[in-house]
Amino acid sequence: MFLLDTLRDGLADLETRGLTRRRRIADTPCAAHMRVDGREIVGFASNDYLGLAAHPLLVEAMAEGARRYGAGSGGSHLLGGHSRAHALLEDELAAFAGGFVDAPRALTFSTGYMSNLATLTALAGRGTAVFSDALNHASLIDGTRLARADVSIYPHADTEALAAMLEASDAPVKLIVTDAVFSMDGNIAPLARLVELAERHGAWLVVDDAHGFGALGPQGRGTVAQAALRSAHLVYLCTFGKAVGAAGAAVIAHETVIEWLLQRARPYIFTTASPPAVAHTVSASLALIAGEEGEKRRRHLGQLIARTREILQGTRWRPVDSPTAVQPLIIGSNEATLALAARLDEHGLWVPAIRPPTVPVGTSRLRVSLSADHSFDDLDRLQSALARTGETA
Ligand SMILES: Cc1ncc(COP(=O)(O)O)c(C=O)c1O
């Protein structure tokens, strides 16, 4: 059939260009040591930066949440699906991470992708000028497209270029949009300068801290808290599927912004609320993250990051200057990146190959993602495997 042939041609084309993606099947919980596709491996693929995804306290919180609230929410937040667990979590989040704004309030979502679509479509529309970092996450890009805003992409982290674009814009509503920690590079956005620009030009500053929340800042309160920033222009997005070890996301901002999202954001209104047990689990995780155990895990993660940077700098490929748990090694072509990932896999190491469109063409990379669940022995294994594959690559 013609229609199927068109798809088959498309799939063949992806294969030829080294862009086919394959899923692996995990039989054990997300952890540094896992059984994947029937083999024991050391995983450097997850975003479970604090190693909490399988923590007994969170597993118990999930079970307890299900016993208390059931398995599903039963409806959208505005039509019966909003539970006490969601409400408590929103209050906790506003208190935990909302210190950057007066009258903070939080709104929870079932995924970060949805929270980004919701925020951007509610705050921007036709005639809104959106200024977006060139390396922003796909969910931010898709949100600006769905908003039908006038989007200008500024070169990655280039605040001078951004300042010139803002200067030249006479749009009535302006929005600056950035990842806080760039997901495939691990570097941190120049947030202080972005706040300055947002205030000078009367723009919203939407900061997606998917990879910083829980892992960075005092008590894990995230990248904005780490930079000690405060501004009424900030709209903060955080996710719970990474360092928090569960699933979901939230937007935290001034209560008026949140009320606007609640009334207007279609990706919030027209979808089933996530299971209350998940919100209950996130609450348990926040308590852990803010406490001594979270502190201990962040300290260990910091040591792993420092050691990994030494290891990657000793290879023949190009590391990225990243202070976070995301430690990429830029290889270049898709084929070379896939080949290196396959060699590491032979050594029992799962380090994913990241290719376009996730990263720009010609910058395919291995994304070494660290977790507090890793040991220095795991890093020794990574070092010796990289050394052995480097000799023959
Ligand atoms: C920067 C960034 N924002 C948003 C998301 C989406 O979050 P979620 O996985 O909860 O949909 C991700 C990753 O998935 C991300 O890396």
Coordinates of C-alpha atoms and ligand atoms in Angstrom, one line a residue:
M1 CA 0.0 0.0 0.0
F2 CA 1.3 3.5 -1.0
L3 CA 0.7 5.0 2.5
L4 CA 2.7 2.2 4.2
D5 CA 5.4 2.4 1.6
T6 CA 5.8 6.1 2.4
L7 CA 6.4 5.3 6.0
R8 CA 8.8 2.4 5.2
D9 CA 10.8 4.8 3.0
G10 CA 10.9 7.3 5.9
L11 CA 12.1 4.5 8.3
A12 CA 14.7 3.3 5.8
D13 CA 16.0 6.8 5.5
L14 CA 16.4 7.2 9.3
E15 CA 18.3 3.9 9.4
T16 CA 20.7 5.0 6.6
R17 CA 21.4 8.2 8.4
G18 CA 22.1 6.5 11.8
L19 CA 19.0 8.1 13.3
T20 CA 16.9 5.1 14.2
R21 CA 16.1 5.0 17.9
R22 CA 15.6 1.7 19.9
R23 CA 14.1 1.1 23.2
R24 CA 15.7 -1.2 25.8
I25 CA 13.7 -3.1 28.3
A26 CA 14.5 -2.8 31.9
D27 CA 13.5 -5.7 34.2
T28 CA 14.6 -4.1 37.4
P29 CA 14.0 -0.7 38.9
C30 CA 15.9 2.3 37.6
A31 CA 19.3 2.3 39.4
A32 CA 23.0 2.4 38.7
H33 CA 23.1 -1.4 38.4
M34 CA 20.2 -2.8 36.4
R35 CA 19.1 -5.8 34.4
V36 CA 18.4 -4.5 30.9
D37 CA 17.5 -6.6 27.9
G38 CA 18.4 -9.6 30.0
R39 CA 21.9 -8.5 30.9
E40 CA 23.4 -6.9 34.0
I41 CA 24.6 -3.4 33.2
V42 CA 25.9 -0.2 34.8
G43 CA 23.5 2.5 33.6
F44 CA 24.6 6.0 32.8
A45 CA 21.3 6.8 31.0
S46 CA 18.8 7.9 33.6
N47 CA 18.0 11.3 34.9
D48 CA 17.5 9.8 38.4
Y49 CA 20.3 12.1 39.6
L50 CA 19.8 11.5 43.3
G51 CA 19.2 7.7 42.9
L52 CA 15.7 8.0 44.4
A53 CA 13.6 6.3 41.8
A54 CA 13.7 3.0 43.7
H55 CA 14.2 4.3 47.2
P56 CA 12.2 2.2 49.7
L57 CA 10.6 5.3 51.3
L58 CA 9.3 6.4 47.9
V59 CA 8.2 2.9 46.9
E60 CA 6.3 2.8 50.2
A61 CA 4.8 6.3 49.7
M62 CA 3.6 5.2 46.3
A63 CA 1.9 2.1 47.8
E64 CA 0.5 4.2 50.7
G65 CA -0.8 6.8 48.3
A66 CA -2.5 4.2 46.2
R67 CA -4.1 2.6 49.3
R68 CA -5.3 6.1 50.5
Y69 CA -6.4 7.6 47.1
G70 CA -6.8 4.6 44.7
A71 CA -5.0 3.9 41.5
G72 CA -6.3 6.7 39.3
S73 CA -7.5 10.3 39.7
G74 CA -10.7 9.7 37.8
G75 CA -10.8 13.0 36.0
S76 CA -9.2 16.3 35.0
H77 CA -8.2 18.7 37.8
L78 CA -11.2 20.9 37.2
L79 CA -13.7 18.0 36.9
G80 CA -13.2 15.9 40.0
G81 CA -9.6 14.7 39.6
H82 CA -8.0 17.1 42.0
S83 CA -7.2 15.3 45.2
R84 CA -5.9 16.3 48.6
A85 CA -2.5 14.8 47.6
H86 CA -2.3 17.3 44.7
A87 CA -3.4 20.2 46.9
L88 CA -0.9 19.4 49.6
L89 CA 1.9 19.0 47.1
E90 CA 1.2 22.3 45.5
D91 CA 1.3 24.1 48.9
E92 CA 4.6 22.3 49.7
L93 CA 6.1 23.2 46.4
A94 CA 5.2 26.9 46.7
A95 CA 6.9 27.0 50.1
F96 CA 9.9 24.8 49.0
A97 CA 10.9 26.5 45.7
G98 CA 8.8 29.7 45.4
G99 CA 11.2 32.0 47.3
F100 CA 12.0 33.9 44.1
V101 CA 8.6 35.6 44.0
D102 CA 6.0 37.3 46.2
A103 CA 2.8 35.3 46.8
P104 CA 4.1 32.0 45.3
R105 CA 1.7 29.3 44.2
A106 CA 2.3 26.0 42.4
L107 CA 0.3 24.1 39.8
T108 CA 1.0 20.4 39.2
F109 CA 1.0 18.6 35.9
S110 CA 1.3 15.0 34.9
T111 CA 4.5 15.6 32.8
G112 CA 7.0 18.4 32.2
Y113 CA 6.2 18.3 28.5
M114 CA 2.6 19.2 29.4
S115 CA 3.6 21.9 31.8
N116 CA 5.7 23.6 29.2
L117 CA 3.0 23.4 26.5
A118 CA 0.5 24.8 29.1
T119 CA 2.7 27.7 30.3
L120 CA 3.8 28.9 26.9
T121 CA 0.3 28.7 25.3
A122 CA -1.2 30.5 28.2
L123 CA 1.3 33.3 28.5
A124 CA 2.0 33.7 24.8
G125 CA -0.2 33.9 21.7
R126 CA -0.3 35.6 18.3
G127 CA 1.6 38.9 18.5
T128 CA 3.7 37.8 21.6
A129 CA 7.4 38.0 21.0
V130 CA 9.1 34.8 22.4
F131 CA 12.9 34.8 22.7
S132 CA 14.1 31.2 23.0
D133 CA 17.6 29.8 23.6
A134 CA 18.9 27.8 20.6
L135 CA 19.5 24.7 22.8
N136 CA 16.2 24.7 24.6
H137 CA 14.4 21.4 25.2
A138 CA 11.9 20.2 22.6
S139 CA 8.9 20.7 24.9
L140 CA 9.7 24.4 25.1
I141 CA 10.1 24.6 21.4
D142 CA 6.8 22.8 20.8
G143 CA 5.1 25.1 23.4
T144 CA 6.2 28.2 21.5
R145 CA 5.0 26.7 18.2
L146 CA 1.6 25.7 19.7
A147 CA 1.2 29.3 21.0
R148 CA 1.6 30.7 17.5
A149 CA 3.9 33.3 18.9
D150 CA 6.6 35.2 17.0
V151 CA 9.6 33.2 18.0
S152 CA 13.2 34.5 17.8
I153 CA 15.9 32.1 18.6
Y154 CA 19.0 33.6 20.3
P155 CA 22.4 31.9 20.0
H156 CA 22.9 29.6 23.0
A157 CA 23.4 31.6 26.3
D158 CA 24.3 34.7 24.3
T159 CA 22.8 37.4 26.4
E160 CA 24.3 40.2 24.3
A161 CA 22.5 38.9 21.2
L162 CA 19.3 38.5 23.3
A163 CA 19.6 42.1 24.6
A164 CA 19.8 43.4 21.0
M165 CA 16.7 41.4 20.0
L166 CA 14.7 42.6 23.0
E167 CA 15.7 46.2 22.2
A168 CA 14.5 45.9 18.7
S169 CA 11.1 44.4 19.6
D170 CA 8.0 46.5 20.2
A171 CA 5.7 43.6 20.9
P172 CA 3.3 44.3 23.8
V173 CA 4.1 41.0 25.6
K174 CA 7.5 39.5 25.6
L175 CA 8.7 36.2 26.9
I176 CA 12.2 34.9 27.4
V177 CA 12.4 31.1 27.6
T178 CA 15.3 29.0 28.7
D179 CA 16.4 25.7 30.1
A180 CA 18.0 26.3 33.5
V181 CA 20.4 23.3 33.1
F182 CA 20.6 22.4 29.4
S183 CA 19.5 18.8 29.1
M184 CA 22.0 17.6 26.6
D185 CA 25.0 19.8 27.6
G186 CA 24.7 20.1 31.4
N187 CA 25.7 23.7 31.5
I188 CA 23.7 26.3 33.4
A189 CA 21.9 29.3 31.8
P190 CA 23.1 32.8 32.6
L191 CA 20.1 33.3 34.9
A192 CA 21.2 36.5 36.7
R193 CA 21.7 38.3 33.4
L194 CA 18.4 36.9 32.0
V195 CA 16.5 38.3 35.0
E196 CA 18.1 41.7 34.5
L197 CA 17.0 41.6 30.8
A198 CA 13.5 40.4 31.6
E199 CA 13.1 43.3 34.1
R200 CA 14.6 45.9 31.9
H201 CA 12.3 44.9 28.9
G202 CA 9.2 44.0 30.9
A203 CA 9.3 40.4 29.7
W204 CA 8.4 37.2 31.5
L205 CA 11.3 34.9 32.1
V206 CA 10.2 31.2 31.8
V207 CA 12.9 29.0 33.4
D208 CA 12.7 25.2 32.9
D209 CA 14.6 23.6 35.8
A210 CA 13.9 20.0 34.9
H211 CA 17.5 19.0 35.4
G212 CA 18.3 21.3 38.4
F213 CA 15.3 20.8 40.7
G214 CA 16.3 18.5 43.6
A215 CA 19.9 18.3 42.4
L216 CA 21.1 21.9 42.7
G217 CA 20.7 24.7 45.2
P218 CA 20.3 24.8 49.0
Q219 CA 18.3 21.7 50.1
G220 CA 17.9 20.9 46.4
R221 CA 15.5 23.9 45.8
G222 CA 16.9 24.3 42.3
T223 CA 18.9 26.5 40.0
V224 CA 17.1 29.8 40.7
A225 CA 17.5 29.3 44.4
Q226 CA 21.2 28.4 43.9
A227 CA 21.6 31.7 42.1
A228 CA 19.7 33.5 44.9
L229 CA 17.5 35.3 42.3
R230 CA 14.2 37.0 43.0
S231 CA 12.0 38.6 40.4
A232 CA 8.3 39.1 39.8
H233 CA 9.1 38.3 36.1
L234 CA 10.1 34.7 36.9
V235 CA 7.9 31.7 35.9
Y236 CA 9.6 28.5 37.2
L237 CA 9.0 25.0 35.8
C238 CA 10.3 21.9 37.6
T239 CA 9.8 18.2 36.9
F240 CA 9.5 15.2 39.2
G241 CA 10.7 12.4 36.8
K242 CA 14.4 13.2 37.2
A243 CA 16.1 14.0 40.6
V244 CA 12.8 13.7 42.4
G245 CA 12.6 10.0 41.3
A246 CA 8.9 9.9 40.5
A247 CA 6.9 11.6 37.7
G248 CA 5.1 14.8 36.9
A249 CA 5.9 18.5 37.0
A250 CA 4.9 21.8 38.4
V251 CA 4.9 25.5 37.5
I252 CA 5.6 27.9 40.3
A253 CA 5.0 31.6 40.0
H254 CA 3.1 34.5 41.4
E255 CA -0.5 33.4 42.4
T256 CA -2.0 35.5 39.6
V257 CA 0.1 33.7 36.9
I258 CA -1.0 30.4 38.3
E259 CA -4.7 31.4 38.4
W260 CA -4.3 32.4 34.7
L261 CA -2.8 29.0 33.9
L262 CA -5.6 27.2 35.8
Q263 CA -8.3 29.1 33.9
R264 CA -6.7 29.2 30.4
A265 CA -4.0 26.5 29.8
R266 CA -5.6 23.9 27.6
P267 CA -2.9 21.2 28.4
Y268 CA -3.9 21.6 32.0
I269 CA -7.6 21.7 31.6
F270 CA -8.2 19.0 29.0
T271 CA -6.4 16.0 30.5
T272 CA -6.8 13.6 33.3
A273 CA -5.0 14.5 36.5
S274 CA -2.1 12.2 37.3
P275 CA -2.7 9.6 40.0
P276 CA -2.8 11.1 43.5
A277 CA -0.4 8.4 44.6
V278 CA 2.2 10.1 42.4
A279 CA 1.7 13.4 44.1
H280 CA 1.8 11.7 47.5
T281 CA 5.2 10.1 46.4
V282 CA 6.6 13.5 45.2
S283 CA 5.7 15.0 48.6
A284 CA 7.7 12.2 50.3
S285 CA 10.6 12.7 47.9
L286 CA 10.7 16.5 48.6
A287 CA 11.0 15.8 52.4
L288 CA 13.9 13.4 51.6
I289 CA 15.5 15.8 49.2
A290 CA 15.4 18.7 51.7
G291 CA 16.8 16.7 54.6
E292 CA 20.1 15.1 55.5
E293 CA 19.7 12.2 53.1
G294 CA 19.3 14.6 50.2
E295 CA 22.3 16.6 51.3
K296 CA 24.4 13.4 51.5
R297 CA 23.3 12.3 48.1
R298 CA 24.0 15.8 46.5
R299 CA 27.5 15.8 48.1
H300 CA 28.3 12.3 46.7
L301 CA 27.0 13.4 43.3
G302 CA 29.3 16.4 43.4
Q303 CA 32.3 14.1 44.0
L304 CA 31.1 11.8 41.1
I305 CA 30.8 14.8 38.8
A306 CA 34.3 16.0 39.6
R307 CA 35.8 12.5 39.0
T308 CA 33.8 12.1 35.7
R309 CA 35.1 15.4 34.4
E310 CA 38.7 14.2 35.0
I311 CA 37.9 10.9 33.2
L312 CA 36.3 12.6 30.2
Q313 CA 39.1 15.1 29.9
G314 CA 41.5 12.2 29.5
T315 CA 39.8 10.8 26.4
R316 CA 40.4 11.7 22.8
W317 CA 36.9 13.1 22.5
R318 CA 35.6 16.5 23.5
P319 CA 33.9 16.9 26.9
V320 CA 31.5 19.8 27.6
D321 CA 32.3 22.2 30.4
S322 CA 29.4 21.1 32.6
P323 CA 29.2 21.4 36.4
T324 CA 26.1 19.2 36.7
A325 CA 25.3 15.4 36.6
V326 CA 24.9 15.6 32.8
Q327 CA 28.4 15.0 31.4
P328 CA 28.4 14.8 27.6
L329 CA 31.3 13.6 25.4
I330 CA 31.0 15.1 21.9
I331 CA 31.9 12.6 19.2
G332 CA 30.5 14.3 16.1
S333 CA 29.0 11.9 13.6
N334 CA 26.0 9.6 14.3
E335 CA 27.9 6.6 13.1
A336 CA 31.0 7.2 15.4
T337 CA 28.7 7.9 18.3
L338 CA 26.7 4.8 17.8
A339 CA 29.9 2.7 17.4
L340 CA 31.3 4.0 20.6
A341 CA 28.1 3.4 22.5
A342 CA 28.1 -0.2 21.2
R343 CA 31.6 -0.7 22.3
L344 CA 30.8 0.5 25.8
D345 CA 27.8 -1.8 25.8
E346 CA 30.1 -4.7 25.2
H347 CA 31.7 -3.7 28.4
G348 CA 28.4 -3.8 30.2
L349 CA 28.0 0.0 30.3
W350 CA 24.9 1.7 29.0
V351 CA 25.8 5.2 27.9
P352 CA 23.2 6.5 25.4
A353 CA 24.1 8.0 22.0
I354 CA 22.3 11.3 21.5
R355 CA 21.8 12.4 17.9
P356 CA 19.8 14.9 16.0
P357 CA 17.2 16.3 16.3
T358 CA 17.9 16.1 20.0
V359 CA 21.2 17.9 19.4
P360 CA 22.5 19.9 16.5
V361 CA 23.8 18.0 13.4
G362 CA 27.5 17.2 13.7
T363 CA 27.4 17.2 17.6
S364 CA 26.2 13.7 18.3
R365 CA 27.4 12.7 21.7
L366 CA 27.5 10.2 24.5
R367 CA 25.5 11.6 27.4
V368 CA 27.0 10.3 30.6
S369 CA 24.3 10.9 33.2
L370 CA 25.4 10.5 36.8
S371 CA 23.3 9.4 39.8
A372 CA 24.1 9.4 43.5
D373 CA 23.5 5.7 43.2
H374 CA 26.8 5.3 41.3
S375 CA 30.0 4.3 43.0
F376 CA 33.6 5.3 42.2
D377 CA 34.1 1.7 41.0
D378 CA 31.4 2.3 38.4
L379 CA 33.4 5.3 37.2
D380 CA 36.6 3.2 37.1
R381 CA 34.8 0.8 34.8
L382 CA 33.7 3.7 32.6
Q383 CA 37.3 5.0 32.5
S384 CA 38.9 1.7 31.5
A385 CA 36.2 0.9 28.9
L386 CA 36.7 4.4 27.3
A387 CA 40.5 3.9 27.3
R388 CA 40.2 0.5 25.7
T389 CA 37.7 1.7 23.0
G390 CA 39.7 4.9 22.5
E391 CA 42.7 2.9 21.4
T392 CA 40.8 1.1 18.7
A393 CA 38.2 3.7 17.7
Ligands
LIG1 C1 14.6 20.5 30.0 C2 13.4 19.6 30.0 N1 12.2 20.1 30.1 C3 11.1 19.3 30.1 C4 11.3 17.9 30.0 C5 10.0 17.1 30.0 O1 9.7 16.6 31.2 P1 8.9 15.2 31.4 O2 9.8 14.1 31.1 O3 8.4 15.3 32.8 O4 7.8 15.3 30.4 C6 12.5 17.4 29.9 C7 12.8 15.9 29.8 O5 12.1 15.1 29.6 C8 13.6 18.2 29.9 O6 14.9 17.7 29.7

